[in-house]
Short mmCIF file of C-alpha atoms in Angstrom, two decimals:
data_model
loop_
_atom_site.label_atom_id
_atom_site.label_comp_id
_atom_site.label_asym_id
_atom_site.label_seq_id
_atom_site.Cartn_x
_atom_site.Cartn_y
_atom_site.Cartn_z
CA UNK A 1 20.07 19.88 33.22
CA UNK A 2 17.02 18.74 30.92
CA UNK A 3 17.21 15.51 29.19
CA UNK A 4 18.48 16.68 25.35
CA UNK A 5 15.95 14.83 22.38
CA UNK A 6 18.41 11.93 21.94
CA UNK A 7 17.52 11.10 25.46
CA UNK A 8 13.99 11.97 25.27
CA UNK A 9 13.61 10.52 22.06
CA UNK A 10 15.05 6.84 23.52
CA UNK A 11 12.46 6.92 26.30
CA UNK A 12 9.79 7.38 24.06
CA UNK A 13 10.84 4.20 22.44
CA UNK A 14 11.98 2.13 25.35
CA UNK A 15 8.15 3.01 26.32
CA UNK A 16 6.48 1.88 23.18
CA UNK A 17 8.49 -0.54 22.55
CA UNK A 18 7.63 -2.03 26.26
CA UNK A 19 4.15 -2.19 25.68
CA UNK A 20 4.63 -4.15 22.52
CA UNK A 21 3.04 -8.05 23.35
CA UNK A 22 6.16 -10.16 23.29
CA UNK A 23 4.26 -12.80 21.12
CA UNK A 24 3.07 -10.21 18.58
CA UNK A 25 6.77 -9.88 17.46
CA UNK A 26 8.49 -11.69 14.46
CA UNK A 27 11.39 -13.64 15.55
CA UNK A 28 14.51 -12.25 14.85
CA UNK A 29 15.71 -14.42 12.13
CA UNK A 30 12.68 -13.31 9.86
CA UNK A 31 13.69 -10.27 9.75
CA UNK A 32 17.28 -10.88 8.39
CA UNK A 33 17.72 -10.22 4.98
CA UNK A 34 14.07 -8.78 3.69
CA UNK A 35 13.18 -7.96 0.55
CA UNK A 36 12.57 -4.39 -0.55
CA UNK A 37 9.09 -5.08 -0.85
CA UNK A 38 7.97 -5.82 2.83
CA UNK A 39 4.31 -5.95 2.48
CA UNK A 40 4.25 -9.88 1.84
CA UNK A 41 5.82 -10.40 5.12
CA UNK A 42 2.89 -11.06 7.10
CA UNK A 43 1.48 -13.32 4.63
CA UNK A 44 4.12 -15.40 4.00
CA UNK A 45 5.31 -16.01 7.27
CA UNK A 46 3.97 -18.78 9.58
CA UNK A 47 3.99 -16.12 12.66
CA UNK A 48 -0.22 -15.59 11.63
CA UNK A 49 -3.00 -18.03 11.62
CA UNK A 50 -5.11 -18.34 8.64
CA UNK A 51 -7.92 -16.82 11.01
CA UNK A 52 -6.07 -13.44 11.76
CA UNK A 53 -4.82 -13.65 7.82
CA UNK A 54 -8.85 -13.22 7.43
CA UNK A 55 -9.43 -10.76 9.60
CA UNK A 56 -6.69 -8.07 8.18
CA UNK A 57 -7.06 -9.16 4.67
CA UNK A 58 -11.00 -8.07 5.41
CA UNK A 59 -13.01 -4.67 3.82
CA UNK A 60 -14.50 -2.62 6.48
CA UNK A 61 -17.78 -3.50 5.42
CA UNK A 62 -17.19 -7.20 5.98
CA UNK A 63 -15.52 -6.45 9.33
CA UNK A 64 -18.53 -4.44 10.25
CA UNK A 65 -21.01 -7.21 9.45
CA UNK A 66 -18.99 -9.91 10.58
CA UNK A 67 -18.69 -8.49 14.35
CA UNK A 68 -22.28 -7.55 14.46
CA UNK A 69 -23.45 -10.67 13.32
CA UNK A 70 -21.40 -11.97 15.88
CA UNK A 71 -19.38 -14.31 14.01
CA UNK A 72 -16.63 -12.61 14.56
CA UNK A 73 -15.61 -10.76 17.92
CA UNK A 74 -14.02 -7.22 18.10
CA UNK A 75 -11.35 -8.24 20.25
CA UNK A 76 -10.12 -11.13 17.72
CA UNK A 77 -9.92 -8.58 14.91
CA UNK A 78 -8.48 -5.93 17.14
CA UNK A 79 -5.67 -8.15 18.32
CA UNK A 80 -4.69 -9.31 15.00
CA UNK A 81 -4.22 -5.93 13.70
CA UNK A 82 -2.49 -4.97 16.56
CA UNK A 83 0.19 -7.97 15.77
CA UNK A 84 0.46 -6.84 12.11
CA UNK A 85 0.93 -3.16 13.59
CA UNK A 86 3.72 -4.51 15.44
CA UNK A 87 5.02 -6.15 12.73
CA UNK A 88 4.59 -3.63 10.69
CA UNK A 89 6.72 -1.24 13.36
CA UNK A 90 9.54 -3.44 13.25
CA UNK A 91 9.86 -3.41 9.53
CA UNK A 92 8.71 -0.01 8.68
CA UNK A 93 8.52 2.01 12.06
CA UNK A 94 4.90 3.30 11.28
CA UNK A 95 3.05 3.57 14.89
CA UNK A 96 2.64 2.92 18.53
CA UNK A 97 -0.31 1.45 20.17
CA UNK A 98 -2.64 0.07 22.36
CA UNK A 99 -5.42 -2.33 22.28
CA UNK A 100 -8.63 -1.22 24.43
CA UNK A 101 -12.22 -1.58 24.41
CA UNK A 102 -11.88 -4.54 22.52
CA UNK A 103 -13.71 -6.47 25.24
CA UNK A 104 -15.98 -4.49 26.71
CA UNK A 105 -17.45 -3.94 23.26
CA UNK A 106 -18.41 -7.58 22.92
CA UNK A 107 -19.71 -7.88 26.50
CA UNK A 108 -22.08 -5.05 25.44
CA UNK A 109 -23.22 -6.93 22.19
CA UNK A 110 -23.30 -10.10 23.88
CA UNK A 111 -25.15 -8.56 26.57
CA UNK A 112 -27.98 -6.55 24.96
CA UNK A 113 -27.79 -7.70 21.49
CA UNK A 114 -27.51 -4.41 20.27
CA UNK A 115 -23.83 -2.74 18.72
CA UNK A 116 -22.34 0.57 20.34
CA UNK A 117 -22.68 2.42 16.77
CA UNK A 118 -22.52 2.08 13.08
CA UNK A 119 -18.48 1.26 13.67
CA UNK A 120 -19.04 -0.92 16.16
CA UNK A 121 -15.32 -3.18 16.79
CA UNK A 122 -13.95 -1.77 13.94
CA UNK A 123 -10.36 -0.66 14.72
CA UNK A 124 -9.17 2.68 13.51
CA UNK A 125 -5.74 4.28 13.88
CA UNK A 126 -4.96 7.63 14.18
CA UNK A 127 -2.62 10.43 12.80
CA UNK A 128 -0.33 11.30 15.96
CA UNK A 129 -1.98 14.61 15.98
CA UNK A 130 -5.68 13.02 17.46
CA UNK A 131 -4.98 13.73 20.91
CA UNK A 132 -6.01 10.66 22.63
CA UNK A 133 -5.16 10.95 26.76
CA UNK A 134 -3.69 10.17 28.27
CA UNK A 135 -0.76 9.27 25.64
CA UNK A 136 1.33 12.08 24.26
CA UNK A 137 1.04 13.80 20.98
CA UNK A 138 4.42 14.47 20.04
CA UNK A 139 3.91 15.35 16.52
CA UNK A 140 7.68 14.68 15.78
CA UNK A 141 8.96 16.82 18.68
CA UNK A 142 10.78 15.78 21.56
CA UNK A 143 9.25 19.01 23.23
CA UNK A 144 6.15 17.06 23.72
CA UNK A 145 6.98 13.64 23.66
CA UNK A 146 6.53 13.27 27.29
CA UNK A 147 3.67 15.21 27.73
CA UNK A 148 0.60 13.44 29.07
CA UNK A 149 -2.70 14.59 27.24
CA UNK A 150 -5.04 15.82 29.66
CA UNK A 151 -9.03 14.39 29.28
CA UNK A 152 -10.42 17.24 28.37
CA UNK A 153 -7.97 17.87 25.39
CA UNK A 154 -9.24 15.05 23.48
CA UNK A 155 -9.75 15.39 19.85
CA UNK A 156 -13.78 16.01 19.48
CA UNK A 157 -13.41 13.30 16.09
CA UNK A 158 -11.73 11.05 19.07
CA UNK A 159 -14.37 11.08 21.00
CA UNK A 160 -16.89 10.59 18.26
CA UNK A 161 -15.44 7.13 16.68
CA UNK A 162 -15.78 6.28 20.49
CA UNK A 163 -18.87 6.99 20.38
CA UNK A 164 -19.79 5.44 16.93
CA UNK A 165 -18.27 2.46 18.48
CA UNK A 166 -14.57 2.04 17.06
CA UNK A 167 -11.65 1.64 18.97
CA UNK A 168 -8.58 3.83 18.32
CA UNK A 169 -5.97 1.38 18.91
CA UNK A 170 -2.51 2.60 17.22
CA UNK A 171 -1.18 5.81 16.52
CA UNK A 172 1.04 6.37 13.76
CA UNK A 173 4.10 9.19 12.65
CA UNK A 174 4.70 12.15 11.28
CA UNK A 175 7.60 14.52 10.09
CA UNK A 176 8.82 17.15 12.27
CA UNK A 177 5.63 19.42 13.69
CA UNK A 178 3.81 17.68 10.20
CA UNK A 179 5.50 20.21 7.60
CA UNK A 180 7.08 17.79 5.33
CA UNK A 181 6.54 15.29 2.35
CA UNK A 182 8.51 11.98 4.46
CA UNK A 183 8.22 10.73 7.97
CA UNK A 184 11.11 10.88 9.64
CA UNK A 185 11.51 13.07 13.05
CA UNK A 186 13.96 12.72 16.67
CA UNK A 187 11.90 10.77 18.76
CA UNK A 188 10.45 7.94 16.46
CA UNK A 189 12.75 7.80 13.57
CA UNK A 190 11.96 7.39 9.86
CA UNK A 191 8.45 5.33 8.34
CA UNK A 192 9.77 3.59 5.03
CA UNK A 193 7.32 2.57 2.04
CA UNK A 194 6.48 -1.14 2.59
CA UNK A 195 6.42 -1.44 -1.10
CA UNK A 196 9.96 -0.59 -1.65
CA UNK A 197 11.68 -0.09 2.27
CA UNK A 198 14.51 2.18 0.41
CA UNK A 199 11.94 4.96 -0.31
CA UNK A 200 9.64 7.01 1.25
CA UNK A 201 5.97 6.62 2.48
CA UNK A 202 5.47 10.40 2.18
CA UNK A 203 4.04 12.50 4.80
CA UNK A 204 2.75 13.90 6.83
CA UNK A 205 0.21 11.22 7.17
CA UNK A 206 3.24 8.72 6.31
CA UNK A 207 2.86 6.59 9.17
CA UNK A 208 -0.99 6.43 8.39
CA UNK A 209 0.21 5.12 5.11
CA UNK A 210 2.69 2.46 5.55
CA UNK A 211 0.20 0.95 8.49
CA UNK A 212 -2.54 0.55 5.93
CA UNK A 213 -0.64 -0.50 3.23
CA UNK A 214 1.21 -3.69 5.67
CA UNK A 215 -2.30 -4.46 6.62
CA UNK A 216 -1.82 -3.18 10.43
CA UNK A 217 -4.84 -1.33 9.81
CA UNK A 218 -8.09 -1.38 8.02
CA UNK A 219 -9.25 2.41 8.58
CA UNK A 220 -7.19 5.51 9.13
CA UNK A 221 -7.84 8.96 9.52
CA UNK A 222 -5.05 11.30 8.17
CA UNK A 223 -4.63 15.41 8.11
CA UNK A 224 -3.89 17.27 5.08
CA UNK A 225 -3.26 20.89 4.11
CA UNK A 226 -0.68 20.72 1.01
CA UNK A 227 -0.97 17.68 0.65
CA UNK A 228 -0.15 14.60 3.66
CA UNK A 229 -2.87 12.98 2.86
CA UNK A 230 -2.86 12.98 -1.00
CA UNK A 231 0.73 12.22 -1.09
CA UNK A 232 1.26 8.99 1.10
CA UNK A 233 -2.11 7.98 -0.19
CA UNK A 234 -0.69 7.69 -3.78
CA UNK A 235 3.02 6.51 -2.14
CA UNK A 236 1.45 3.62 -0.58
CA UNK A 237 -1.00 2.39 -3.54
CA UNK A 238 -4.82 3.69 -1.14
CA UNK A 239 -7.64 5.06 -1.74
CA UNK A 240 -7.11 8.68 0.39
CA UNK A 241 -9.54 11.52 0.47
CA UNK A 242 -8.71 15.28 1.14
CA UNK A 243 -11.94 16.54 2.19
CA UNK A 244 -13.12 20.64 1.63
CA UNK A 245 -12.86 22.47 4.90
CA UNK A 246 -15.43 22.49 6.88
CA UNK A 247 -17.00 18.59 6.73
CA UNK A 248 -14.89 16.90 9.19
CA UNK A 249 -14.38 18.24 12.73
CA UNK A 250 -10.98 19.58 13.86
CA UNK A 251 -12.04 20.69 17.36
CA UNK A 252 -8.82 19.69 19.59
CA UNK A 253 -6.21 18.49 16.86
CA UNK A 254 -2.60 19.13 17.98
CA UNK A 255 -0.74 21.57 15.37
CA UNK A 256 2.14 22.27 14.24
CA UNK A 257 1.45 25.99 14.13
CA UNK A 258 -0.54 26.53 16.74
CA UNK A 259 -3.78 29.15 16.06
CA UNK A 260 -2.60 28.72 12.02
CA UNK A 261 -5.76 29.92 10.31
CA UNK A 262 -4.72 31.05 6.90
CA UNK A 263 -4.34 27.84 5.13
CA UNK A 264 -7.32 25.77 7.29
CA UNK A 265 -6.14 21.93 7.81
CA UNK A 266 -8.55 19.33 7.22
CA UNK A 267 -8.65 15.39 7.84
CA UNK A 268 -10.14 12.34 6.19
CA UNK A 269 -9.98 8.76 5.58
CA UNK A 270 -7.49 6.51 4.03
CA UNK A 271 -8.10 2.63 3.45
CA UNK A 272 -6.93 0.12 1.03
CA UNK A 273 -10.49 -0.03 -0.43
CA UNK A 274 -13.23 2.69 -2.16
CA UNK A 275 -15.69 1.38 -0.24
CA UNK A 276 -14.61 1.91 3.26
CA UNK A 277 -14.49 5.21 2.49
CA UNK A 278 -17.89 5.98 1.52
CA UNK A 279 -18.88 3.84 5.19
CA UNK A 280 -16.59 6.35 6.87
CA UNK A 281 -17.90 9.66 5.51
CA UNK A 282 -22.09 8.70 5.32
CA UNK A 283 -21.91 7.77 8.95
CA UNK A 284 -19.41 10.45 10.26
CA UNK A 285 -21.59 13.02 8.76
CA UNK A 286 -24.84 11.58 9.16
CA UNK A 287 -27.79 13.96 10.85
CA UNK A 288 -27.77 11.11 13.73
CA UNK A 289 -24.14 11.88 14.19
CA UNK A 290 -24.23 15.52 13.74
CA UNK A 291 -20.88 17.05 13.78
CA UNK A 292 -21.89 20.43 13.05
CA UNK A 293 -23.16 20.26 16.64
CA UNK A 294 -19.53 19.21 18.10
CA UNK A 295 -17.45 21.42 15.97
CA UNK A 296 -18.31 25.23 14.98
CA UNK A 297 -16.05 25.23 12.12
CA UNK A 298 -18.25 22.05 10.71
CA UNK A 299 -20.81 23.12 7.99
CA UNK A 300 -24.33 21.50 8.81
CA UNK A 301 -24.20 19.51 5.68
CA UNK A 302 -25.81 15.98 6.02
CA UNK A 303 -24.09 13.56 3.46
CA UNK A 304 -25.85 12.96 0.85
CA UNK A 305 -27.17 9.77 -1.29
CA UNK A 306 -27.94 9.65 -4.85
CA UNK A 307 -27.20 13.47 -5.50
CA UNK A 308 -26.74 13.40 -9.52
CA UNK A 309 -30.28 13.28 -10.38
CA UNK A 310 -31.95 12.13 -13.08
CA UNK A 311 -29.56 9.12 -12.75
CA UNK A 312 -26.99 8.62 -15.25
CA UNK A 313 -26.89 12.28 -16.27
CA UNK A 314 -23.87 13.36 -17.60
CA UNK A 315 -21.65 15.51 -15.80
CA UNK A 316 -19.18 18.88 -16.65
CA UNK A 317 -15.54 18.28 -15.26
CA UNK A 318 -13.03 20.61 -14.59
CA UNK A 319 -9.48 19.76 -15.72
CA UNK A 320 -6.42 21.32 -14.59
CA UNK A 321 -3.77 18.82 -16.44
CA UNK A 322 -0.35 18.00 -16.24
CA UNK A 323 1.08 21.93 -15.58
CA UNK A 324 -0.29 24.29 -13.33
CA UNK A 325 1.63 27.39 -14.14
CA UNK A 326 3.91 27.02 -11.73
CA UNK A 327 4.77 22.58 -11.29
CA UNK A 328 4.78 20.03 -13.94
CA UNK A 329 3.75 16.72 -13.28
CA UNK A 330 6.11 13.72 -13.03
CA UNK A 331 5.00 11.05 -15.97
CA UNK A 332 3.18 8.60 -14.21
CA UNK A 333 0.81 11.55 -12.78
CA UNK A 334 0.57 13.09 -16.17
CA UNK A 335 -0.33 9.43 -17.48
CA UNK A 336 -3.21 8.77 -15.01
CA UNK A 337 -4.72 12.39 -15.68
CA UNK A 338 -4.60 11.37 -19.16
CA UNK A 339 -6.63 7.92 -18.75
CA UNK A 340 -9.17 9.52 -15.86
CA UNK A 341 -9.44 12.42 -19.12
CA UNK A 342 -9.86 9.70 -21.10
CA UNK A 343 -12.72 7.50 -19.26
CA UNK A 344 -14.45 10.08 -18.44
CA UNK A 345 -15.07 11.50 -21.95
CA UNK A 346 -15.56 7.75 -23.46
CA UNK A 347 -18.58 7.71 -20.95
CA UNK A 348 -19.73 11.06 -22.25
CA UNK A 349 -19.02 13.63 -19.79
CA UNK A 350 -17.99 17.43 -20.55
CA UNK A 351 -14.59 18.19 -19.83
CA UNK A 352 -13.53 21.88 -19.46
CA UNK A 353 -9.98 22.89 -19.59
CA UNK A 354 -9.47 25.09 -16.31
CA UNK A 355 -6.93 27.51 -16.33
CA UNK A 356 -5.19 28.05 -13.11
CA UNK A 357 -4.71 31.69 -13.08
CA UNK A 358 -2.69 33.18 -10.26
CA UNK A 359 -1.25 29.71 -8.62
CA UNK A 360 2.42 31.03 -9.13
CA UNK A 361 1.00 34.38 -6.70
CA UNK A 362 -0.84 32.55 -4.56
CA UNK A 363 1.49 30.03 -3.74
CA UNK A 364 4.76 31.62 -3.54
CA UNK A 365 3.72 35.37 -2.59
CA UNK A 366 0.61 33.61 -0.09
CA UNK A 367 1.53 30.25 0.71
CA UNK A 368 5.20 29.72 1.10
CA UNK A 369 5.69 33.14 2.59
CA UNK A 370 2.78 32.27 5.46
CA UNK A 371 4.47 28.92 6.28
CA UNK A 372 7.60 30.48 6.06
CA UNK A 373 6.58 33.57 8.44
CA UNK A 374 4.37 31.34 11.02
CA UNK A 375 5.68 28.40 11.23
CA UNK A 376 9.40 29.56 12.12
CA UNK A 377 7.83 31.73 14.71
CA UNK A 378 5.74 28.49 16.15
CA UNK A 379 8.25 25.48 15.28
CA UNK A 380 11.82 27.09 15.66
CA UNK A 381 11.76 27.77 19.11
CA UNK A 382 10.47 24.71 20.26
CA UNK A 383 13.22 22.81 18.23
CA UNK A 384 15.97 25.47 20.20
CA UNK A 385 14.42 24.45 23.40
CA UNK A 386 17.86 22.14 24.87
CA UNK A 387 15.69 19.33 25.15
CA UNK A 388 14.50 19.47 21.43
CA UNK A 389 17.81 20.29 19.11
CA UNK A 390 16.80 19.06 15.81
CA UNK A 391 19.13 17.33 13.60
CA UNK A 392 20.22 20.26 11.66
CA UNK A 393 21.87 21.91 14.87
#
């Protein structure tokens, strides 16, 4: 008889938690009694050096810098956000992971002199859905939580950060096959807000979230369709960007809904600072890089520097506000629209009230009834499979 998810489930842990570095690991009397807010923990406890304090606490830009100027190594900064990732797992349950490359990448510098790429050391973790073999993408389903990736499945964006130089280190969770607004699934449990552990990080890209918000990570790459990257972004106090379809490649991202094309995802960057951003997408979709050329669905569109010419010209915004016909924002949203509103006209720029005419069609006659229709024919019978009941059965 086939193991049933609780059983799966446990060996998916037992095997994560087995490659976890003993010595990365808080004791177990500092994790007694916690406050809510969990994202001090690091900081305050006497389990990090003031070095690897420096090295998490660091932008991307002055990670980048520091490793090529080779006063810093990649494998220092690599392990010590692979022991806040771990510390970060036992207080929040974000991610698995694995440290690699590390070295090799500063045998190369010290070697030729020369870095790998533009993201040369710089560690970047990774929705579960980046296929990296030969670990499993489970996406929250015990149906595939013991399924080795195969090389050749690799996400094409995987293979690209290789390329550029970073190292994929830690993977993080997501909800059941990615369609919901929390983390929580059978196999790795439930990713809390590090900010307050008795609520949510959102989701999908939850994991993603609470990693970057402990510090476990300084760059992550999230998915978003309706939202999991927007929402755990704003959860989790980052800087999150939902790109238009069509700039970053997809090529060989696991799905939830398999050959869904109606509602096209997309995947971006998530950090704790602005600027790491901007590093991300100029070199991701630089000509050098050329992503277009990896992934049909990519639109050959360099980015671009200095775009609103003559400088300083004043722009025309499009503003949606607080109620889109169909939702009405919760306060705090409706106060932040206001002060963006706000700024933006005290600095002179045109703002046009946009109304949304048919959202309420689109999104219940288009949207929900596509999810509905697809996704039970793609997700419900892998959760009937015996060895993937879900908790609802």
């Amino acid at each position: 008889m086939a193991d049933d998810y609780k059983a799966i489930g446990a060996a998916a842990r037992k095997r994560r938690d087995e490659s976890l570095p003993e010595s990365y690991l808080l004791p177990a009397e500092q994790i007694k009694d916690l406050p809510r807010d969990v994202t001090g923990i690091p900081s305050k406890s006497d389990h990090f050096s003031s070095e690897e304090l420096e090295f998490v606490s660091a932008s991307v830009e002055t990670i980048l810098v520091k490793i090529r100027e080779r006063v810093w190594t990649a494998l220092q900064v690599t392990e010590a956000f692979c022991k806040v990732a771990t510390v970060a797992h036992q207080l929040v349950r974000p991610s698995q992971l694995t440290i690699a490359r590390a070295k090799s990448l500063d045998e190369h510098l010290l070697r030729t002199g020369e870095i790998v790429g533009p993201f040369h050391g710089l560690p970047i973790s990774l929705k579960d859905c980046f296929v990296t073999p030969p670990f499993p993408s489970s996406i929250g389903m015990a149906c595939y939580a013991r399924e080795a990736s195969a090389a050749e499945s690799e996400t094409v964006l995987v293979r690209i950060l290789r390329d550029m130089g970073a190292i994929a280190y830690c993977k993080t969770n997501v909800p059941v096959a990615m369609m919901m607004m929390e983390t929580i699934n059978n196999v790795w449990g439930e990713t809390r807000n590090p900010f307050h552990t008795g609520l949510s990080s959102g989701g999908s890209s939850g994991g993603e979230a609470a990693l970057l918000a402990m510090k476990g990570s300084p760059l992550g790459i999230g998915t978003d369709i309706g939202g999991s990257i927007r929402i755990p972004g704003a959860w989790c106090n980052l800087y999150a960007l939902k790109p238009s379809t069509g700039r970053f490649p997809t090529w060989g991202i696991k799905s939830g809904i398999p050959g869904q094309e109606f509602v096209l995802a997309v995947n971006g960057p998530m950090a704790r600072d602005l600027k790491a951003l901007q590093i991300y997408c100029e070199n991701v979709l630089s000509e050098r890089v050329g992503v277009w050329g990896k992934d049909p669905k990519c639109v050959p569109l360099p980015w671009k520097k200095n775009v609103i010419q003559p400088e300083g010209r004043k722009l025309r915004f499009g503003f949606i506000g607080c109620h889109d016909g169909m939702i009405t924002c919760h306060p705090p949203v409706e106060r932040a629209l206001g002060a963006a509103r706000k700024a933006l006209e005290d600095s002179g720029h045109e703002i046009i009230d946009w109304q949304p005419i048919d959202h309420m069609e689109i999104l219940l006659e288009t949207l929900v009834w596509g999810f509905a229709t697809f996704g039970s024919q793609s997700i419900l019978p892998q959760l009937e499979k015996p060895e993937s009941l879900s908790l609802n059965q």
